[in-house]
Coordinates of C-alpha atoms in Angstrom, one line a residue:
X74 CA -73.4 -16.6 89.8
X75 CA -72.5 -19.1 87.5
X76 CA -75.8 -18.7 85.7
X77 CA -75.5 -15.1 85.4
X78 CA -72.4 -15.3 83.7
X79 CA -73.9 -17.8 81.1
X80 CA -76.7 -15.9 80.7
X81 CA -74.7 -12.7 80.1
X82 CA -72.5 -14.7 77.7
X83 CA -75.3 -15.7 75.5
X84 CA -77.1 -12.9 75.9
X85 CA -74.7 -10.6 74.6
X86 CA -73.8 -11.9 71.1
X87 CA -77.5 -11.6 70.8
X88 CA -77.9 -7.8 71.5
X89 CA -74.6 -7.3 69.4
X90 CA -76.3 -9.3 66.5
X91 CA -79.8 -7.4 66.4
X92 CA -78.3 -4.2 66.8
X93 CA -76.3 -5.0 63.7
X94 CA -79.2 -6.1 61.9
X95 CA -81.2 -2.9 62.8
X96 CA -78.5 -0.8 61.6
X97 CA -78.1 -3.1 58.2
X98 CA -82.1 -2.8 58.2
X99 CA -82.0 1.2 58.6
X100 CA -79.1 1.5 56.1
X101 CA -81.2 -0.6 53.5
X102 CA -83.9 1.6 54.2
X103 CA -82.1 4.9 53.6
X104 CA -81.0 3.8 50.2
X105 CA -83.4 2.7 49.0
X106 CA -85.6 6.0 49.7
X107 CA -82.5 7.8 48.0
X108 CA -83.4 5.9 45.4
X109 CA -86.8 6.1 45.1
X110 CA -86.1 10.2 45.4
X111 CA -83.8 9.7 42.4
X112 CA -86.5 8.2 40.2
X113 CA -89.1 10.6 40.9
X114 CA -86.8 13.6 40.5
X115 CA -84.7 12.8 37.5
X116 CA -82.3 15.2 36.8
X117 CA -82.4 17.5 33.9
X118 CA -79.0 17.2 32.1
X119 CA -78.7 19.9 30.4
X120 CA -80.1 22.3 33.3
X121 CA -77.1 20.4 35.5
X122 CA -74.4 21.5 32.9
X123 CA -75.6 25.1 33.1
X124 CA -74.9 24.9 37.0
X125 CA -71.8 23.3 36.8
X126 CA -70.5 25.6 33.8
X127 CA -71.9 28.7 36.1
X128 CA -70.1 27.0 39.5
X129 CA -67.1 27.1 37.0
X130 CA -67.4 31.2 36.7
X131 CA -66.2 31.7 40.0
X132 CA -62.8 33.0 40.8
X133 CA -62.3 30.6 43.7
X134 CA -63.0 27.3 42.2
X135 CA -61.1 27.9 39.4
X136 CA -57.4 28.4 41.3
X137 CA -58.3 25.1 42.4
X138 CA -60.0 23.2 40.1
X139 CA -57.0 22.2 37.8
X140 CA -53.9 20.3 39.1
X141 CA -51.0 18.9 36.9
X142 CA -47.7 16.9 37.5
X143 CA -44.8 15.4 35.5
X144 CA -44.6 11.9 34.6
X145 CA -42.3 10.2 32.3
X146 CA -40.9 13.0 30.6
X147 CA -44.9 14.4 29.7
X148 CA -47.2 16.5 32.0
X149 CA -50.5 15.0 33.0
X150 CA -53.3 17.7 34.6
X151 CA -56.7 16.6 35.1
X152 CA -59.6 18.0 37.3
X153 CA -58.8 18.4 41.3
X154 CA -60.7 16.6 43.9
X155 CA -62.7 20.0 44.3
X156 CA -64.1 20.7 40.8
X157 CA -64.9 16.8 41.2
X158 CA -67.0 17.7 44.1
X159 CA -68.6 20.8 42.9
X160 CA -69.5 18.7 39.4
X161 CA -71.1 15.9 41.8
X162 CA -73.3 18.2 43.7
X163 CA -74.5 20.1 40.6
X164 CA -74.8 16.8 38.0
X165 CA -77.5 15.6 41.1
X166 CA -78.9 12.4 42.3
X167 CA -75.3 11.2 43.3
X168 CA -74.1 9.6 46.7
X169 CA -70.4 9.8 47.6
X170 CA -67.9 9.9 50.0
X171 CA -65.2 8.1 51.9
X172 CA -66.2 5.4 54.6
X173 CA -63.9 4.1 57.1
X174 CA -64.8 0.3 57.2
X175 CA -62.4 -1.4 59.5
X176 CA -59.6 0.2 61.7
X177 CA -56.6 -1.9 63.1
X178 CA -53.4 -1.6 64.7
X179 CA -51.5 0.6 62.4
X180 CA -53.9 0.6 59.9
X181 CA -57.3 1.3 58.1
X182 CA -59.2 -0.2 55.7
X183 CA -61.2 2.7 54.1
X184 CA -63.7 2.8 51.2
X185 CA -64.4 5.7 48.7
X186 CA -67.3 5.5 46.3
X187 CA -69.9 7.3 43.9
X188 CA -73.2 6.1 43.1
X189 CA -75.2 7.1 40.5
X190 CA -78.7 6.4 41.8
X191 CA -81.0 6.8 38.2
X192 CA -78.9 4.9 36.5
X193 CA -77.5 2.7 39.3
X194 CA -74.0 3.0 38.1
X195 CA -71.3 2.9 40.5
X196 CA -67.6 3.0 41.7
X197 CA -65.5 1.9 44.6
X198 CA -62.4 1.5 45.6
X199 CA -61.4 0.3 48.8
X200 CA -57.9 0.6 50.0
X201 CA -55.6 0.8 53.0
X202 CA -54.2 3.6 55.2
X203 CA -50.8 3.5 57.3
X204 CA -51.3 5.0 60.4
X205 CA -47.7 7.2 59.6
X206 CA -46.5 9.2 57.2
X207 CA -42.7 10.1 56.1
X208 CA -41.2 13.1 57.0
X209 CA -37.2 14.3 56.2
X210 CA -36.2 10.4 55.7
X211 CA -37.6 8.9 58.5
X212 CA -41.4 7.3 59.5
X213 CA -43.5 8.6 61.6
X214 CA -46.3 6.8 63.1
X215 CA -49.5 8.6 64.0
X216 CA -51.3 8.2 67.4
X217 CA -54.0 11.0 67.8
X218 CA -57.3 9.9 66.3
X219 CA -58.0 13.4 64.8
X220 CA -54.8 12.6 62.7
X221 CA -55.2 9.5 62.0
X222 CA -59.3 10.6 60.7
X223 CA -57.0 13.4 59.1
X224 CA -54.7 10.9 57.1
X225 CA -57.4 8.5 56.0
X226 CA -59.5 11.4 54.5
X227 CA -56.5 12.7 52.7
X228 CA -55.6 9.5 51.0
X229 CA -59.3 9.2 50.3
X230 CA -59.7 12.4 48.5
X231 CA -57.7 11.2 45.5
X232 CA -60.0 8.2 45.3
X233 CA -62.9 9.6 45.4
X234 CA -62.4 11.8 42.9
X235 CA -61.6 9.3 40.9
X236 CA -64.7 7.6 41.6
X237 CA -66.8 10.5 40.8
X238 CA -65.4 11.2 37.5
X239 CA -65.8 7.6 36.8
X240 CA -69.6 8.0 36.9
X241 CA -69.5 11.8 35.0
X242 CA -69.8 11.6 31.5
X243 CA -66.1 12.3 30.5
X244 CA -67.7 15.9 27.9
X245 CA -69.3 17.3 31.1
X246 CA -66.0 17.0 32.6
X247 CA -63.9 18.3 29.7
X248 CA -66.6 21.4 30.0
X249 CA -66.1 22.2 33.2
X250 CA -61.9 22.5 32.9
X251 CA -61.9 24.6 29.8
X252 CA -64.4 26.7 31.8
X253 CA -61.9 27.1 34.6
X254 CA -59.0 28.1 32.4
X255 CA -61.3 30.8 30.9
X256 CA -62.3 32.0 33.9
X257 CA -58.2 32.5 35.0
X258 CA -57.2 33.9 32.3
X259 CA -59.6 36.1 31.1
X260 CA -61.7 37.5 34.4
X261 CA -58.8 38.8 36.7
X262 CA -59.2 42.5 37.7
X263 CA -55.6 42.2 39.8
X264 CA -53.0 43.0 37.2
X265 CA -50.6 39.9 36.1
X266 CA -47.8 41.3 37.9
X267 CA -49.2 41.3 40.8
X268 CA -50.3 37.6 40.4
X269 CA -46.9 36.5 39.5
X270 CA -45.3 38.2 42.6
X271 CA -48.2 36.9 44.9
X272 CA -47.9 33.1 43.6
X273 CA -43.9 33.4 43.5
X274 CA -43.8 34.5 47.3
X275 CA -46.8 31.4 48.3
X276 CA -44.5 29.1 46.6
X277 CA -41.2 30.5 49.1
X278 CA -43.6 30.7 51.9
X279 CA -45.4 27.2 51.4
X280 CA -42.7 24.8 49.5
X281 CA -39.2 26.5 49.7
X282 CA -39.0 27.3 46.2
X283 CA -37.2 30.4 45.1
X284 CA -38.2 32.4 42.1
X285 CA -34.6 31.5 40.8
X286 CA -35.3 27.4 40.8
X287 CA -39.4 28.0 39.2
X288 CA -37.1 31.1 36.3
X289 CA -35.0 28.1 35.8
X290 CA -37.9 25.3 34.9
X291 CA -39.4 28.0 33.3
X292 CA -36.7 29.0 31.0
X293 CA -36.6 32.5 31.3
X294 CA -37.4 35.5 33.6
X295 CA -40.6 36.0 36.1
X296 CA -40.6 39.7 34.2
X297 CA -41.8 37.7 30.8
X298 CA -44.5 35.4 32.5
X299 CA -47.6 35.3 30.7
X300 CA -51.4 33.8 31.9
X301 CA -50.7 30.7 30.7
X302 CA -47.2 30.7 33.0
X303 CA -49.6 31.9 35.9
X304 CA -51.9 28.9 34.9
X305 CA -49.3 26.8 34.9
X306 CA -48.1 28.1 38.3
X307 CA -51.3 27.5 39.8
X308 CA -51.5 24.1 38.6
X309 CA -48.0 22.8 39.8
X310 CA -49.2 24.6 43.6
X311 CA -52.4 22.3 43.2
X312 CA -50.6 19.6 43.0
X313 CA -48.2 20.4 45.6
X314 CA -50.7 21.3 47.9
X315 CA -52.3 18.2 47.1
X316 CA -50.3 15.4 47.5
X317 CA -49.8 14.9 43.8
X318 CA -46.0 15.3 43.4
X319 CA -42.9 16.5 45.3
X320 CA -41.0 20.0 44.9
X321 CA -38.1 17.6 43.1
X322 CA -40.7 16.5 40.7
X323 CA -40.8 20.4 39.3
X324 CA -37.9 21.8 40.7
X325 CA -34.2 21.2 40.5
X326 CA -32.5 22.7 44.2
X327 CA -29.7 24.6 43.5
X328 CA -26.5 23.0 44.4
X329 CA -23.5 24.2 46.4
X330 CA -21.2 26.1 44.4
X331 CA -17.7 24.8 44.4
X332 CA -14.7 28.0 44.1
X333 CA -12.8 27.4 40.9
X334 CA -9.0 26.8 41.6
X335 CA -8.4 29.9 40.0
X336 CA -10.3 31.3 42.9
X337 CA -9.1 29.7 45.2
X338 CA -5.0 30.6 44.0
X339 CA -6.4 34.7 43.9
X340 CA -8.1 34.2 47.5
X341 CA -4.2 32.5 49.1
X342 CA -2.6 35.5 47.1
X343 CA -4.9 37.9 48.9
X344 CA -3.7 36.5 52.3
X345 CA -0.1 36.4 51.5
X346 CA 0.0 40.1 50.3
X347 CA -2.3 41.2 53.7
X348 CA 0.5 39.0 55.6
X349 CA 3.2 40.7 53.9
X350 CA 1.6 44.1 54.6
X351 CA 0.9 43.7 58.5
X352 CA 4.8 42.5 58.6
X353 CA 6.1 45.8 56.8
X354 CA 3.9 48.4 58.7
X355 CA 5.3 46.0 61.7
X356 CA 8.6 46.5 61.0
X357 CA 7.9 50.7 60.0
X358 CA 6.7 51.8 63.5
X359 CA 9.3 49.5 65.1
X360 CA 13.1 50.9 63.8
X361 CA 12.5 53.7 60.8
X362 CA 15.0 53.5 58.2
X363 CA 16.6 57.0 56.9
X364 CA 15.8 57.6 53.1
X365 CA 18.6 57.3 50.1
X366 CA 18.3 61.5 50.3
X367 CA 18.9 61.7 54.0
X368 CA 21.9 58.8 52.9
X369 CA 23.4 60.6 50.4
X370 CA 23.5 63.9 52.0
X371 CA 25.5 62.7 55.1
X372 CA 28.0 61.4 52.7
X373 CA 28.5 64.7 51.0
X374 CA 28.7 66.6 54.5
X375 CA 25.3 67.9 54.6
X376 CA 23.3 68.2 57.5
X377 CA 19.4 67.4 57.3
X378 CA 18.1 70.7 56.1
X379 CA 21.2 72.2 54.5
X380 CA 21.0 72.7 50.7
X381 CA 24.5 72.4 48.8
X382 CA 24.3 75.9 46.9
X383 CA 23.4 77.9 50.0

């Protein structure tokens, strides 16, 4: 028995060890046929910018493409983890993505990268991920693995876009934004109005902002939006939607209204005179008082009904 166990306990690190080294040997293997594809089929820059500028066209990547949050007094926009994506694919010849690399209690250690494989240029960042997230003041931790997979792709996206557009030639990029902003403001069959009153009631639905608090950032009415307000709606919802920034970032909640004392003196008047009221009519249908008419005519020897010249 004794020798089983030994053998099983030597044995074992030595299984774990060549199964590693396959899967290193495999790994090698893949890349370096990526590799090899690369060089044989070198892309054709400017047939990849035609792609991305046509990808660009589309209605649906452009509501997303652009997202744009305050800091320091300034605005800073920038492409969204989506047009990064869709410039990736279409550029060519590029491996990326978002590894996790170790996971431990309460925490992982997660990798995103883009590789350039012609020119062999690449970026990486690795970083960590809290298993918990804050919600209305207070932490959260996360348990499910489906949420916990959910949470480290989420921090991930961020940087891996920023990955990718470290490897993009920053014109190609610059391209492919201007692109978008023509393509919202200049290829929408649904009238502006419509837009306006379809983004104002996501933003209710969604964040809990009212058309009064985005009128007030704004500066003036929803009525006097034009496509470069809608733009700019689209963009702060991007970056809500992302992660980028907070409602409070954009929007100032409105606070509780305080009545004036002046209101508050007409609102205890109000009550005293209703007071005063309910005691009269009290006071009327309990013991009713003759009239100075009825008074006076009892004086002079009148009766109730008698005139003095009859």
């Amino acid at each position: 028995m004794e020798l089983v166990q030994a053998y099983n306990h030597h044995v074992q690190p030595q299984q774990t060890s060549v199964l590693a080294q396959a899967a290193s040997s495999r790994e090698m293997e893949e890349v370096k046929a990526q590799i090899f594809m690369a060089r044989q089929f070198p892309r054709n820059v400017f047939e990849a910018e035609r792609r991305i500028l046509d990808a660009c066209k589309r209605q649906s990547l452009a509501e997303v493409a652009i997202y744009s949050y305050p800091r320091g007094g300034t605005r800073v926009e920038g492409p969204s983890i989506r047009l990064a994506e869709v410039i990736a694919q279409n550029w060519g010849n590029i491996a990326f993505g978002v590894k996790e690399l170790e996971q431990r209690p309460g925490e992982s250690v997660a990798m995103a990268y883009a590789w350039d494989l012609e020119t062999n240029v690449r970026q990486e960042k690795i970083f960590v991920v809290k298993h918990s997230y804050k919600s209305k003041g207070q932490i959260k931790h996360l348990e499910d693995p489906r949420d916990i997979y959910e949470k480290v792709a989420n921090d991930g996206a961020r940087r891996l876009r920023a990955c990718i557009l470290g490897i993009i030639p920053g014109d190609i990029v610059e391209a492919a934004v201007e692109e978008c902003k023509k393509t919202l403001t200049g290829n929408n069959k649904v009238p502006l109005k419509d837009r306006i009153a379809n983004a104002l009631k996501a933003f209710k639905e969604k964040f809990r902002v009212t058309q009064e608090m985005i009128e007030s950032r704004f500066g003036y009415k929803a009525d006097a939006f034009t496509e470069y307000d809608y733009l700019e709606l689209i963009k702060i919802f991007n970056s809500l939607k992302d992660g980028m920034s907070s409602v409070d970032d954009w929007f100032e909640r409105p606070a509780k209204e305080e009545p004036s004392q002046l209101a508050k003196s007409f609102e205890e008047n109000q009550k005293q005179k209703g007071k005063a009221a309910k005691k009269g009519k009290a006071e009327t249908e309990g013991d009713v008082k003759p009239n100075d008419d009825e008074i006076e005519a009892k004086e002079n020897g009148f009766e109730q009904g008698e005139l003095p010249f009859d």
